[in-house]
Short mmCIF file of C-alpha atoms in Angstrom, two decimals:
data_model
loop_
_atom_site.label_atom_id
_atom_site.label_comp_id
_atom_site.label_asym_id
_atom_site.label_seq_id
_atom_site.Cartn_x
_atom_site.Cartn_y
_atom_site.Cartn_z
CA UNK M 1 -5.53 -15.87 7.81
CA UNK M 2 -8.22 -18.37 6.97
CA UNK M 3 -9.55 -18.54 3.51
CA UNK M 4 -13.20 -18.94 2.83
CA UNK M 5 -14.56 -22.19 1.59
CA UNK M 6 -15.21 -23.18 -1.96
CA UNK M 7 -16.97 -26.23 -3.30
CA UNK M 8 -14.88 -29.00 -1.86
CA UNK M 9 -16.23 -32.28 -0.61
CA UNK M 10 -13.78 -32.70 2.22
CA UNK M 11 -12.85 -29.36 3.61
CA UNK M 12 -11.76 -27.64 6.77
CA UNK M 13 -14.34 -25.69 8.68
CA UNK M 14 -13.90 -22.32 7.00
CA UNK M 15 -16.73 -19.83 7.04
CA UNK M 16 -17.77 -17.90 3.94
CA UNK M 17 -17.56 -14.90 6.25
CA UNK M 18 -14.20 -13.69 7.55
CA UNK M 19 -13.38 -10.85 9.90
CA UNK M 20 -9.81 -9.59 10.00
CA UNK M 21 -7.97 -6.54 11.18
CA UNK M 22 -4.76 -4.61 11.25
CA UNK M 23 -3.33 -1.86 13.34
CA UNK M 24 -0.37 0.20 14.39
CA UNK M 25 0.45 1.69 17.75
CA UNK M 26 3.15 4.27 17.31
CA UNK M 27 4.95 7.06 19.08
CA UNK M 28 6.93 9.58 17.09
CA UNK M 29 8.87 12.71 17.89
CA UNK M 30 10.20 15.47 15.67
CA UNK M 31 13.15 17.56 16.78
CA UNK M 32 11.88 20.79 15.22
CA UNK M 33 9.24 22.94 16.86
CA UNK M 34 9.06 25.20 13.80
CA UNK M 35 6.95 22.96 11.55
CA UNK M 36 4.76 19.96 12.25
CA UNK M 37 5.83 16.73 10.58
CA UNK M 38 2.89 14.77 9.14
CA UNK M 39 2.64 11.36 7.52
CA UNK M 40 0.68 12.85 4.65
CA UNK M 41 -1.44 15.90 3.92
CA UNK M 42 -4.64 14.27 5.17
CA UNK M 43 -3.48 15.14 8.69
CA UNK M 44 -4.34 18.61 10.04
CA UNK M 45 -1.73 18.56 12.80
CA UNK M 46 1.53 16.68 13.13
CA UNK M 47 4.41 16.31 15.53
CA UNK M 48 5.08 19.49 17.43
CA UNK M 49 7.21 20.91 20.19
CA UNK M 50 9.42 17.87 20.61
CA UNK M 51 6.55 15.86 22.11
CA UNK M 52 5.97 12.17 21.60
CA UNK M 53 2.77 11.62 19.72
CA UNK M 54 0.88 8.67 18.32
CA UNK M 55 -1.25 10.65 15.94
CA UNK M 56 0.85 10.44 12.78
CA UNK M 57 1.07 6.68 12.50
CA UNK M 58 -1.41 4.97 14.83
CA UNK M 59 -4.27 3.24 13.05
CA UNK M 60 -6.83 0.50 13.56
CA UNK M 61 -8.61 -1.25 10.70
CA UNK M 62 -11.30 -3.93 10.58
CA UNK M 63 -12.25 -5.81 7.47
CA UNK M 64 -15.12 -8.14 6.74
CA UNK M 65 -15.07 -10.44 3.73
CA UNK M 66 -18.05 -12.40 2.59
CA UNK M 67 -17.43 -14.90 -0.16
CA UNK M 68 -20.92 -15.07 -1.62
CA UNK M 69 -19.92 -17.39 -4.46
CA UNK M 70 -16.50 -18.62 -5.64
CA UNK M 71 -16.43 -15.68 -8.06
CA UNK M 72 -18.10 -13.00 -5.93
CA UNK M 73 -16.53 -11.44 -2.85
CA UNK M 74 -18.06 -8.65 -0.77
CA UNK M 75 -15.61 -6.59 1.28
CA UNK M 76 -15.97 -3.77 3.79
CA UNK M 77 -13.14 -2.12 5.69
CA UNK M 78 -13.45 0.56 8.35
CA UNK M 79 -10.42 2.45 9.57
CA UNK M 80 -9.91 4.68 12.56
CA UNK M 81 -6.96 7.03 12.29
CA UNK M 82 -6.15 10.65 12.88
CA UNK M 83 -8.02 12.32 10.04
CA UNK M 84 -8.82 15.61 8.35
CA UNK M 85 -11.13 16.89 11.10
CA UNK M 86 -8.62 16.04 13.85
CA UNK M 87 -10.84 13.20 15.06
CA UNK M 88 -10.34 9.45 15.01
CA UNK M 89 -13.86 8.81 13.77
CA UNK M 90 -13.88 5.52 11.87
CA UNK M 91 -14.63 5.75 8.19
CA UNK M 92 -15.40 3.27 5.48
CA UNK M 93 -12.25 3.12 3.37
CA UNK M 94 -13.22 0.07 1.35
CA UNK M 95 -16.70 -1.27 0.60
CA UNK M 96 -17.07 -3.09 -2.66
CA UNK M 97 -18.15 -6.15 -4.57
CA UNK M 98 -15.44 -8.06 -6.41
CA UNK M 99 -16.22 -10.37 -9.25
CA UNK M 100 -13.48 -12.64 -10.61
CA UNK M 101 -15.06 -14.45 -13.58
CA UNK M 102 -11.76 -16.26 -14.20
CA UNK M 103 -8.09 -16.23 -13.22
CA UNK M 104 -7.38 -13.50 -15.76
CA UNK M 105 -9.92 -10.91 -14.79
CA UNK M 106 -10.97 -9.13 -11.63
CA UNK M 107 -13.69 -6.45 -11.50
CA UNK M 108 -14.54 -4.36 -8.47
CA UNK M 109 -17.19 -1.72 -7.86
CA UNK M 110 -17.98 0.35 -4.80
CA UNK M 111 -15.69 2.25 -2.47
CA UNK M 112 -12.09 1.48 -3.39
CA UNK M 113 -8.71 2.53 -2.02
CA UNK M 114 -6.78 4.70 -4.44
CA UNK M 115 -3.71 3.20 -6.00
CA UNK M 116 -2.10 6.33 -7.40
CA UNK M 117 1.32 4.81 -6.78
CA UNK M 118 2.55 1.28 -6.19
CA UNK M 119 1.46 0.20 -2.68
CA UNK M 120 -0.51 3.42 -2.16
CA UNK M 121 -3.65 1.37 -1.55
CA UNK M 122 -2.11 -0.53 1.39
CA UNK M 123 -0.18 2.30 2.96
CA UNK M 124 -2.26 2.28 6.15
CA UNK M 125 -1.30 -1.36 6.81
CA UNK M 126 1.95 -0.92 8.72
CA UNK M 127 2.45 -4.64 9.18
CA UNK M 128 2.65 -5.10 5.40
CA UNK M 129 5.45 -2.57 5.12
CA UNK M 130 9.12 -2.78 5.85
CA UNK M 131 9.36 0.73 7.30
CA UNK M 132 7.16 2.56 9.80
CA UNK M 133 5.44 4.62 7.11
CA UNK M 134 5.59 5.04 3.35
CA UNK M 135 8.17 7.76 2.62
CA UNK M 136 6.40 11.15 3.01
CA UNK M 137 8.67 12.59 0.30
CA UNK M 138 6.92 10.22 -2.11
CA UNK M 139 3.43 9.61 -0.68
CA UNK M 140 2.99 12.68 1.53
CA UNK M 141 1.30 14.83 -1.08
CA UNK M 142 -1.41 12.19 -1.56
CA UNK M 143 -4.25 13.00 0.83
CA UNK M 144 -6.68 10.83 -1.13
CA UNK M 145 -7.51 7.46 0.40
CA UNK M 146 -10.51 6.24 -1.55
CA UNK M 147 -12.90 6.76 -4.42
CA UNK M 148 -16.42 5.61 -5.14
CA UNK M 149 -16.10 3.91 -8.48
CA UNK M 150 -14.86 0.81 -10.19
CA UNK M 151 -11.70 -0.87 -11.34
CA UNK M 152 -10.72 -3.72 -13.60
CA UNK M 153 -7.54 -5.81 -13.46
CA UNK M 154 -6.30 -8.25 -16.05
CA UNK M 155 -3.47 -10.78 -15.69
CA UNK M 156 -1.72 -12.52 -18.53
CA UNK M 157 1.08 -15.05 -18.14
CA UNK M 158 3.63 -14.86 -20.96
CA UNK M 159 6.23 -17.57 -20.63
CA UNK M 160 7.75 -17.23 -17.18
CA UNK M 161 6.55 -13.68 -16.63
CA UNK M 162 3.23 -12.16 -15.62
CA UNK M 163 1.77 -9.08 -17.24
CA UNK M 164 -0.89 -7.21 -15.26
CA UNK M 165 -2.89 -4.16 -16.05
CA UNK M 166 -5.40 -2.19 -14.04
CA UNK M 167 -7.76 0.67 -14.84
CA UNK M 168 -9.78 2.59 -12.28
CA UNK M 169 -12.16 5.53 -12.21
CA UNK M 170 -14.34 7.11 -9.61
CA UNK M 171 -15.39 10.09 -7.58
CA UNK M 172 -13.88 11.36 -4.36
CA UNK M 173 -15.91 12.07 -1.24
CA UNK M 174 -13.00 13.22 0.90
CA UNK M 175 -11.82 16.44 2.46
CA UNK M 176 -8.30 17.80 2.88
CA UNK M 177 -7.30 19.99 5.82
CA UNK M 178 -5.56 23.24 4.93
CA UNK M 179 -4.53 25.35 7.88
CA UNK M 180 -7.78 25.79 9.83
CA UNK M 181 -9.99 25.21 6.78
CA UNK M 182 -11.12 22.16 4.85
CA UNK M 183 -10.78 21.73 1.14
CA UNK M 184 -13.68 19.72 -0.16
CA UNK M 185 -12.74 17.07 -2.71
CA UNK M 186 -16.31 15.80 -2.86
CA UNK M 187 -17.27 15.24 -6.47
CA UNK M 188 -13.71 15.42 -7.82
CA UNK M 189 -13.15 12.76 -10.46
CA UNK M 190 -10.17 10.43 -10.47
CA UNK M 191 -9.08 7.98 -13.12
CA UNK M 192 -5.92 6.09 -13.83
CA UNK M 193 -4.20 2.84 -14.46
CA UNK M 194 -0.95 0.98 -14.45
CA UNK M 195 0.93 -1.83 -16.11
CA UNK M 196 2.92 -4.39 -14.10
CA UNK M 197 5.53 -6.83 -15.22
CA UNK M 198 6.35 -9.54 -12.70
CA UNK M 199 9.40 -11.66 -13.48
CA UNK M 200 10.35 -13.91 -10.59
CA UNK M 201 11.42 -11.64 -7.74
CA UNK M 202 11.25 -8.53 -9.92
CA UNK M 203 8.19 -6.32 -10.23
CA UNK M 204 8.18 -3.35 -12.59
CA UNK M 205 5.38 -0.84 -12.82
CA UNK M 206 4.42 2.19 -14.87
CA UNK M 207 1.43 4.14 -13.66
CA UNK M 208 -0.59 7.22 -14.42
CA UNK M 209 -3.53 8.85 -12.69
CA UNK M 210 -5.43 12.08 -13.10
CA UNK M 211 -7.62 14.01 -10.74
CA UNK M 212 -10.04 16.78 -11.71
CA UNK M 213 -11.02 18.98 -8.80
CA UNK M 214 -14.62 19.92 -8.20
CA UNK M 215 -13.98 22.75 -5.75
CA UNK M 216 -11.62 25.68 -5.31
CA UNK M 217 -9.30 25.98 -2.35
CA UNK M 218 -10.60 27.67 0.79
CA UNK M 219 -8.99 30.78 2.31
CA UNK M 220 -6.37 32.12 2.14
CA UNK M 221 -6.22 31.15 -1.56
CA UNK M 222 -9.93 32.00 -1.96
CA UNK M 223 -9.42 35.40 -0.34
CA UNK M 224 -6.55 36.20 -2.72
CA UNK M 225 -8.61 35.14 -5.73
CA UNK M 226 -11.54 37.29 -4.60
CA UNK M 227 -9.27 40.28 -4.07
CA UNK M 228 -7.67 39.84 -7.51
CA UNK M 229 -11.05 39.68 -9.21
CA UNK M 230 -12.31 42.71 -7.28
CA UNK M 231 -9.61 44.93 -8.80
CA UNK M 232 -11.32 44.61 -12.20
CA UNK M 233 -7.85 44.82 -13.77
CA UNK M 234 -7.77 42.35 -16.69
CA UNK M 235 -4.30 41.01 -15.82
CA UNK M 236 -5.37 40.52 -12.21
CA UNK M 237 -8.54 38.73 -13.27
CA UNK M 238 -6.42 36.47 -15.47
CA UNK M 239 -4.19 35.77 -12.47
CA UNK M 240 -7.26 34.95 -10.37
CA UNK M 241 -8.34 32.49 -13.00
CA UNK M 242 -4.86 30.90 -13.11
CA UNK M 243 -4.98 30.37 -9.36
CA UNK M 244 -8.32 28.61 -9.57
CA UNK M 245 -8.28 24.92 -8.85
CA UNK M 246 -11.86 24.02 -9.67
CA UNK M 247 -12.08 22.12 -12.93
CA UNK M 248 -8.31 21.84 -13.26
CA UNK M 249 -6.49 18.57 -13.54
CA UNK M 250 -3.56 17.19 -11.60
CA UNK M 251 -1.64 14.32 -13.14
CA UNK M 252 0.46 11.74 -11.33
CA UNK M 253 2.93 9.67 -13.31
CA UNK M 254 5.07 7.03 -11.63
CA UNK M 255 7.56 4.29 -12.30
CA UNK M 256 8.76 1.73 -9.83
CA UNK M 257 10.69 -1.46 -9.42
CA UNK M 258 10.62 -3.87 -6.50
CA UNK M 259 13.02 -6.74 -5.92
CA UNK M 260 11.87 -9.21 -3.29
CA UNK M 261 13.53 -12.56 -2.83
CA UNK M 262 14.73 -14.39 0.23
CA UNK M 263 16.00 -12.04 2.92
CA UNK M 264 16.48 -9.09 0.56
CA UNK M 265 13.90 -6.56 -0.51
CA UNK M 266 14.53 -3.37 -2.43
CA UNK M 267 12.10 -0.71 -3.68
CA UNK M 268 12.95 2.06 -6.09
CA UNK M 269 10.23 4.48 -7.20
CA UNK M 270 9.93 7.75 -9.07
CA UNK M 271 7.01 10.07 -9.56
CA UNK M 272 6.19 13.23 -11.41
CA UNK M 273 3.22 15.39 -10.46
CA UNK M 274 1.87 18.05 -12.79
CA UNK M 275 -0.84 20.53 -11.93
CA UNK M 276 -2.83 22.53 -14.40
CA UNK M 277 -3.53 25.16 -11.77
CA UNK M 278 -0.80 27.71 -11.09
CA UNK M 279 -1.56 27.35 -7.38
CA UNK M 280 0.31 24.05 -7.12
CA UNK M 281 3.95 23.57 -8.02
CA UNK M 282 4.82 20.60 -10.18
CA UNK M 283 7.07 18.17 -8.37
CA UNK M 284 9.35 15.19 -8.79
CA UNK M 285 9.95 12.62 -6.12
CA UNK M 286 11.61 9.32 -5.59
CA UNK M 287 12.79 6.88 -3.00
CA UNK M 288 15.07 3.92 -2.53
CA UNK M 289 14.42 1.55 0.35
CA UNK M 290 16.30 -1.66 1.06
CA UNK M 291 16.11 -4.19 3.86
CA UNK M 292 17.89 -7.42 4.62
CA UNK M 293 16.42 -9.91 7.06
CA UNK M 294 18.66 -11.64 9.59
CA UNK M 295 16.56 -14.15 11.51
CA UNK M 296 13.69 -12.10 12.94
CA UNK M 297 15.35 -8.72 12.47
CA UNK M 298 15.29 -6.72 9.27
CA UNK M 299 17.49 -3.66 9.32
CA UNK M 300 16.58 -1.24 6.56
CA UNK M 301 17.86 1.96 5.03
CA UNK M 302 16.24 4.43 2.72
CA UNK M 303 16.72 7.68 0.95
CA UNK M 304 13.99 9.82 -0.53
CA UNK M 305 13.76 13.15 -2.28
CA UNK M 306 11.08 15.55 -3.37
CA UNK M 307 11.60 18.78 -5.25
CA UNK M 308 9.08 21.11 -6.81
CA UNK M 309 9.45 23.81 -9.45
CA UNK M 310 8.15 27.22 -8.43
CA UNK M 311 5.65 28.84 -10.77
CA UNK M 312 5.45 32.56 -11.37
CA UNK M 313 2.33 34.60 -11.91
CA UNK M 314 2.16 38.27 -12.85
CA UNK M 315 -0.88 40.12 -11.51
CA UNK M 316 -0.06 43.33 -13.36
CA UNK M 317 -0.83 45.19 -10.14
CA UNK M 318 1.68 47.84 -9.01
CA UNK M 319 3.52 47.03 -5.81
CA UNK M 320 2.06 49.89 -3.82
CA UNK M 321 -0.37 49.62 -0.92
CA UNK M 322 -3.02 48.39 -0.81
CA UNK M 323 -2.41 46.45 -4.05
CA UNK M 324 0.96 45.19 -2.81
CA UNK M 325 -0.98 43.21 -0.23
CA UNK M 326 -2.68 41.31 -3.02
CA UNK M 327 0.68 40.67 -4.69
CA UNK M 328 2.04 39.41 -1.40
CA UNK M 329 -1.01 37.19 -1.05
CA UNK M 330 -0.39 35.71 -4.50
CA UNK M 331 3.26 35.13 -3.64
CA UNK M 332 2.13 33.38 -0.46
CA UNK M 333 -0.22 31.06 -2.32
CA UNK M 334 2.48 30.23 -4.87
CA UNK M 335 5.02 29.51 -2.12
CA UNK M 336 2.68 27.22 -0.16
CA UNK M 337 3.26 24.17 -2.32
CA UNK M 338 7.05 24.36 -2.34
CA UNK M 339 8.93 21.13 -1.62
CA UNK M 340 12.68 20.77 -1.69
CA UNK M 341 14.08 18.22 0.68
CA UNK M 342 15.57 14.79 1.07
CA UNK M 343 15.27 12.26 3.84
CA UNK M 344 17.69 9.63 5.05
CA UNK M 345 16.00 6.77 6.88
CA UNK M 346 17.48 4.07 9.07
CA UNK M 347 15.46 1.52 10.94
CA UNK M 348 14.96 -2.00 12.06
CA UNK M 349 11.90 -4.23 11.92
CA UNK M 350 11.64 -7.00 14.50
CA UNK M 351 9.10 -9.70 13.73
CA UNK M 352 8.34 -10.62 17.32
CA UNK M 353 5.62 -13.04 16.28
CA UNK M 354 4.21 -14.08 12.95
CA UNK M 355 1.59 -11.34 13.29
CA UNK M 356 3.36 -8.64 15.28
CA UNK M 357 6.25 -6.44 14.21
CA UNK M 358 8.05 -3.83 16.25
CA UNK M 359 9.95 -1.10 14.47
CA UNK M 360 12.37 1.60 15.45
CA UNK M 361 13.09 4.21 12.81
CA UNK M 362 15.00 7.44 12.48
CA UNK M 363 14.48 9.96 9.69
CA UNK M 364 16.83 12.83 9.02
CA UNK M 365 15.04 15.38 6.85
CA UNK M 366 17.19 18.00 5.18
CA UNK M 367 15.53 20.65 3.11
CA UNK M 368 15.52 24.34 2.38
CA UNK M 369 13.52 26.75 4.58
CA UNK M 370 11.11 27.20 1.64
CA UNK M 371 10.22 23.50 1.77
CA UNK M 372 6.89 23.86 3.58
CA UNK M 373 4.40 21.86 1.51
CA UNK M 374 5.03 18.55 3.31
CA UNK M 375 4.35 20.10 6.75
CA UNK M 376 1.63 21.68 8.83
CA UNK M 377 1.78 24.90 10.83
CA UNK M 378 5.27 25.96 9.84
CA UNK M 379 6.64 29.03 11.63
CA UNK M 380 9.01 31.80 10.62
CA UNK M 381 11.98 30.03 12.14
CA UNK M 382 11.56 26.86 10.06
CA UNK M 383 14.92 25.98 8.53
CA UNK M 384 13.80 22.97 6.51
CA UNK M 385 15.44 20.44 8.76
CA UNK M 386 14.17 18.04 11.36
CA UNK M 387 14.90 14.62 12.75
CA UNK M 388 12.05 12.23 13.44
CA UNK M 389 12.27 9.18 15.68
CA UNK M 390 9.47 6.62 15.67
CA UNK M 391 8.67 3.48 17.65
CA UNK M 392 5.84 1.39 16.33
CA UNK M 393 4.10 -1.90 16.86
CA UNK M 394 2.20 -3.26 13.86
CA UNK M 395 -0.17 -6.17 14.12
CA UNK M 396 -2.69 -8.14 12.14
CA UNK M 397 -5.46 -10.36 13.42
CA UNK B 1 7.14 -18.92 21.78
CA UNK B 2 9.47 -16.19 20.64
CA UNK B 3 12.58 -18.26 21.21
CA UNK B 4 10.98 -21.22 19.53
CA UNK B 5 10.30 -19.01 16.54
CA UNK B 6 13.88 -17.86 16.46
CA UNK B 7 15.59 -21.20 16.64
CA UNK B 8 13.11 -23.75 15.39
CA UNK B 9 11.55 -21.93 12.47
CA UNK B 10 12.95 -24.24 9.82
CA UNK B 11 13.18 -27.83 10.96
CA UNK B 12 14.25 -30.38 8.42
CA UNK B 13 11.39 -31.61 6.28
CA UNK B 14 12.83 -34.43 4.32
CA UNK B 15 10.90 -34.40 1.11
CA UNK B 16 8.11 -31.92 0.38
CA UNK B 17 6.16 -32.23 -2.86
CA UNK B 18 3.33 -30.26 -4.42
CA UNK B 19 0.30 -32.42 -5.20
CA UNK B 20 -2.66 -31.87 -7.49
CA UNK B 21 -5.67 -33.86 -8.62
CA UNK B 22 -5.08 -36.19 -11.59
CA UNK B 23 -7.84 -34.31 -13.41
CA UNK B 24 -6.10 -30.93 -12.96
CA UNK B 25 -4.48 -31.57 -16.32
CA UNK B 26 -1.08 -30.73 -14.84
CA UNK B 27 1.78 -33.17 -15.37
CA UNK B 28 4.51 -30.98 -13.99
CA UNK B 29 4.48 -27.38 -12.85
CA UNK B 30 7.38 -24.94 -12.96
CA UNK B 31 8.51 -23.15 -9.84
CA UNK B 32 7.07 -19.91 -11.22
CA UNK B 33 3.68 -21.56 -11.71
CA UNK B 34 3.68 -22.87 -8.14
CA UNK B 35 4.69 -19.44 -6.83
CA UNK B 36 1.98 -17.74 -8.90
CA UNK B 37 -0.70 -20.07 -7.53
CA UNK B 38 0.33 -19.96 -3.86
CA UNK B 39 1.09 -16.21 -3.79
CA UNK B 40 -2.19 -15.49 -5.56
CA UNK B 41 -0.62 -13.88 -8.62
CA UNK B 42 -2.25 -16.18 -11.17
CA UNK B 43 -4.34 -19.12 -10.00
CA UNK B 44 -4.82 -21.33 -12.98
CA UNK B 45 -3.41 -24.67 -14.13
CA UNK B 46 -1.93 -24.72 -17.64
CA UNK B 47 -5.02 -26.76 -18.59
CA UNK B 48 -7.21 -23.76 -17.80
CA UNK B 49 -8.71 -25.23 -14.63
CA UNK B 50 -8.86 -22.74 -11.76
CA UNK B 51 -6.25 -23.57 -9.13
CA UNK B 52 -7.22 -23.48 -5.44
CA UNK B 53 -4.13 -23.58 -3.23
CA UNK B 54 -4.29 -25.14 0.24
CA UNK B 55 -1.87 -24.26 3.02
CA UNK B 56 -0.89 -26.48 5.88
CA UNK B 57 -1.61 -25.23 9.39
CA UNK B 58 0.09 -21.96 10.34
CA UNK B 59 2.06 -23.73 13.06
CA UNK B 60 3.12 -26.66 10.89
CA UNK B 61 6.75 -27.09 10.00
CA UNK B 62 5.64 -27.98 6.46
CA UNK B 63 4.26 -24.51 5.87
CA UNK B 64 7.40 -22.77 7.09
CA UNK B 65 9.65 -25.06 5.07
CA UNK B 66 7.50 -24.80 1.94
CA UNK B 67 7.70 -21.00 1.73
CA UNK B 68 11.32 -20.95 2.82
CA UNK B 69 12.27 -23.26 -0.01
CA UNK B 70 9.92 -21.76 -2.58
CA UNK B 71 10.67 -18.04 -2.16
CA UNK B 72 13.17 -17.87 0.70
CA UNK B 73 10.66 -16.17 2.99
CA UNK B 74 9.83 -16.60 6.67
CA UNK B 75 6.18 -16.96 7.64
CA UNK B 76 6.17 -13.44 9.09
CA UNK B 77 7.12 -12.15 5.65
CA UNK B 78 4.47 -14.27 3.97
CA UNK B 79 1.92 -12.87 6.43
CA UNK B 80 3.08 -9.32 5.65
CA UNK B 81 2.69 -10.07 1.95
CA UNK B 82 -0.87 -11.29 2.46
CA UNK B 83 -1.72 -8.38 4.73
CA UNK B 84 -0.91 -6.09 1.82
CA UNK B 85 -3.13 -7.97 -0.62
CA UNK B 86 -6.01 -8.79 1.73
CA UNK B 87 -6.34 -5.30 3.19
CA UNK B 88 -6.25 -3.74 -0.26
CA UNK B 89 -9.16 -5.94 -1.25
CA UNK B 90 -7.33 -8.12 -3.73
CA UNK B 91 -6.54 -11.82 -3.56
CA UNK B 92 -7.28 -14.05 -0.62
CA UNK B 93 -4.56 -16.24 0.88
CA UNK B 94 -4.77 -20.01 0.40
CA UNK B 95 -7.31 -21.90 2.44
CA UNK B 96 -5.74 -23.52 5.45
CA UNK B 97 -6.07 -27.19 6.22
CA UNK B 98 -5.82 -28.57 9.73
CA UNK B 99 -3.38 -31.34 8.90
CA UNK B 100 -1.34 -32.92 6.13
CA UNK B 101 -3.91 -35.70 5.94
CA UNK B 102 -6.60 -33.15 5.30
CA UNK B 103 -4.56 -31.53 2.51
CA UNK B 104 -4.35 -34.94 0.87
CA UNK B 105 -8.09 -35.51 1.24
CA UNK B 106 -8.96 -32.11 -0.15
CA UNK B 107 -6.69 -32.47 -3.16
CA UNK B 108 -7.94 -36.00 -3.81
CA UNK B 109 -11.52 -34.72 -3.78
CA UNK B 110 -11.19 -31.56 -5.87
CA UNK B 111 -9.77 -31.26 -9.42
CA UNK B 112 -8.74 -27.62 -8.76
CA UNK B 113 -7.08 -28.12 -5.37
CA UNK B 114 -3.31 -28.00 -4.99
CA UNK B 115 -1.29 -28.53 -1.82
CA UNK B 116 2.06 -29.54 -0.40
CA UNK B 117 2.83 -32.55 1.80
CA UNK B 118 5.63 -34.97 2.57
CA UNK B 119 6.07 -37.21 -0.47
CA UNK B 120 3.20 -39.71 -0.20
CA UNK B 121 3.75 -43.43 -0.67
CA UNK B 122 1.43 -45.55 -2.79
CA UNK B 123 -1.00 -42.70 -3.25
CA UNK B 124 -2.78 -42.84 -6.60
CA UNK B 125 -5.53 -40.33 -5.80
CA UNK B 126 -3.18 -37.37 -6.25
CA UNK B 127 -0.40 -36.48 -8.64
CA UNK B 128 2.99 -35.02 -7.75
CA UNK B 129 3.42 -31.93 -9.91
CA UNK B 130 6.44 -30.27 -8.31
CA UNK B 131 9.38 -31.24 -6.12
CA UNK B 132 10.04 -28.63 -3.47
CA UNK B 133 13.79 -28.91 -3.45
CA UNK B 134 16.02 -27.89 -0.63
#
């Protein structure tokens, strides 16, 4: 990685323009054919029928940096990956101007990756991670990759420690696949921030972010809401309103600690997600991941957990046909966001070269049959359990 | 290449030191300050002058030894660290010089530059601000 040139009399030949890239070639297989394992909810299909597939984790990114002045950096990053419309069409994930007036302050405006949780903004860069993918129990419910907006970071050294803070705000332009429909996030507002404390090898973070949705969910939720409203029963209309997502807020609170020194690295993170809308269950998640490097091999082990709290909603409609169909529809919507599972991960990272890593990872997911939120296309026989094996090759250039 | 990486990744570098310009205002830096500058966490000398770190060539033994002694990391891990920061649009890695001689020239010519080389002899153009101990 070459760095661009500043005002130095004698300097290496380093252009003010730099082109870099990253990528992952992966093949993964899930043992269950009753629900499709996905990396996160931005993916419309996952691993099915015991087949090997590259769609969950393969990615290619290209980034251009132009250092216009020592303080001003222009950055654009395009990424091709399996996305919401089941295509690999490249999209602009980052495209911003960064102004660092001094060592303390950094301001960015444009298209920015979302950093809802620690390392959420680099989760597509497999080479930068110990494991094949960020734990889906923790990051899987985050289908948001970027916002159009701005952020500001401040750094303050206090004795031997560093305090950092960041605030961001912006508007989403993304879409989320839900069954065979798309949920439009376009126009949804996101804002948040975090505080970091870096002390030697230790990094502590507290973070919070909020998202206000611009649009309601598509069918089947929309169909249920329409049917509830059509009954003209006040309690059913109230239920329809409670299921609405438009103009409701979802809040993401997180705490994390990373220890990284010498051959040992450990990450421990917790999150709590709260949704104003009754449609989504509030959830708690966490993971522990540790690796220890021995020469060029880093075996790692992890454990993650996500559990949601079911919400109840009375429609006031009697359970007789045809109204019972509406009640069943409501129950279906409420059950859709249920998570209750844990994952045990074992793997090894082999740094073949200083820019290529090969990984082999196994994930044993154990959940209840109701745990369907983290998956796509679950079937009646889903028992909440699957084992995923992944080979990957990560590279940077 | 692979075998060389496995067995020769940390050859003995007798005496690495971190050098800065006499006008950087730095007499001596702490290990944390050197780490902050080279890992892009906080790039400023205690005097307030912006610090501009310079790496030796990627294939140099000095670079491997420097990061091994500073933070106990292999170059692959340092690259993974920078991949995270670069591809999330944050800090840039240090500029890379072609040779130790060039590091010396760049530091001698720029009050903000900071680099690491084998302990120089009779060199008054730069100041030793940190001993990279074994």
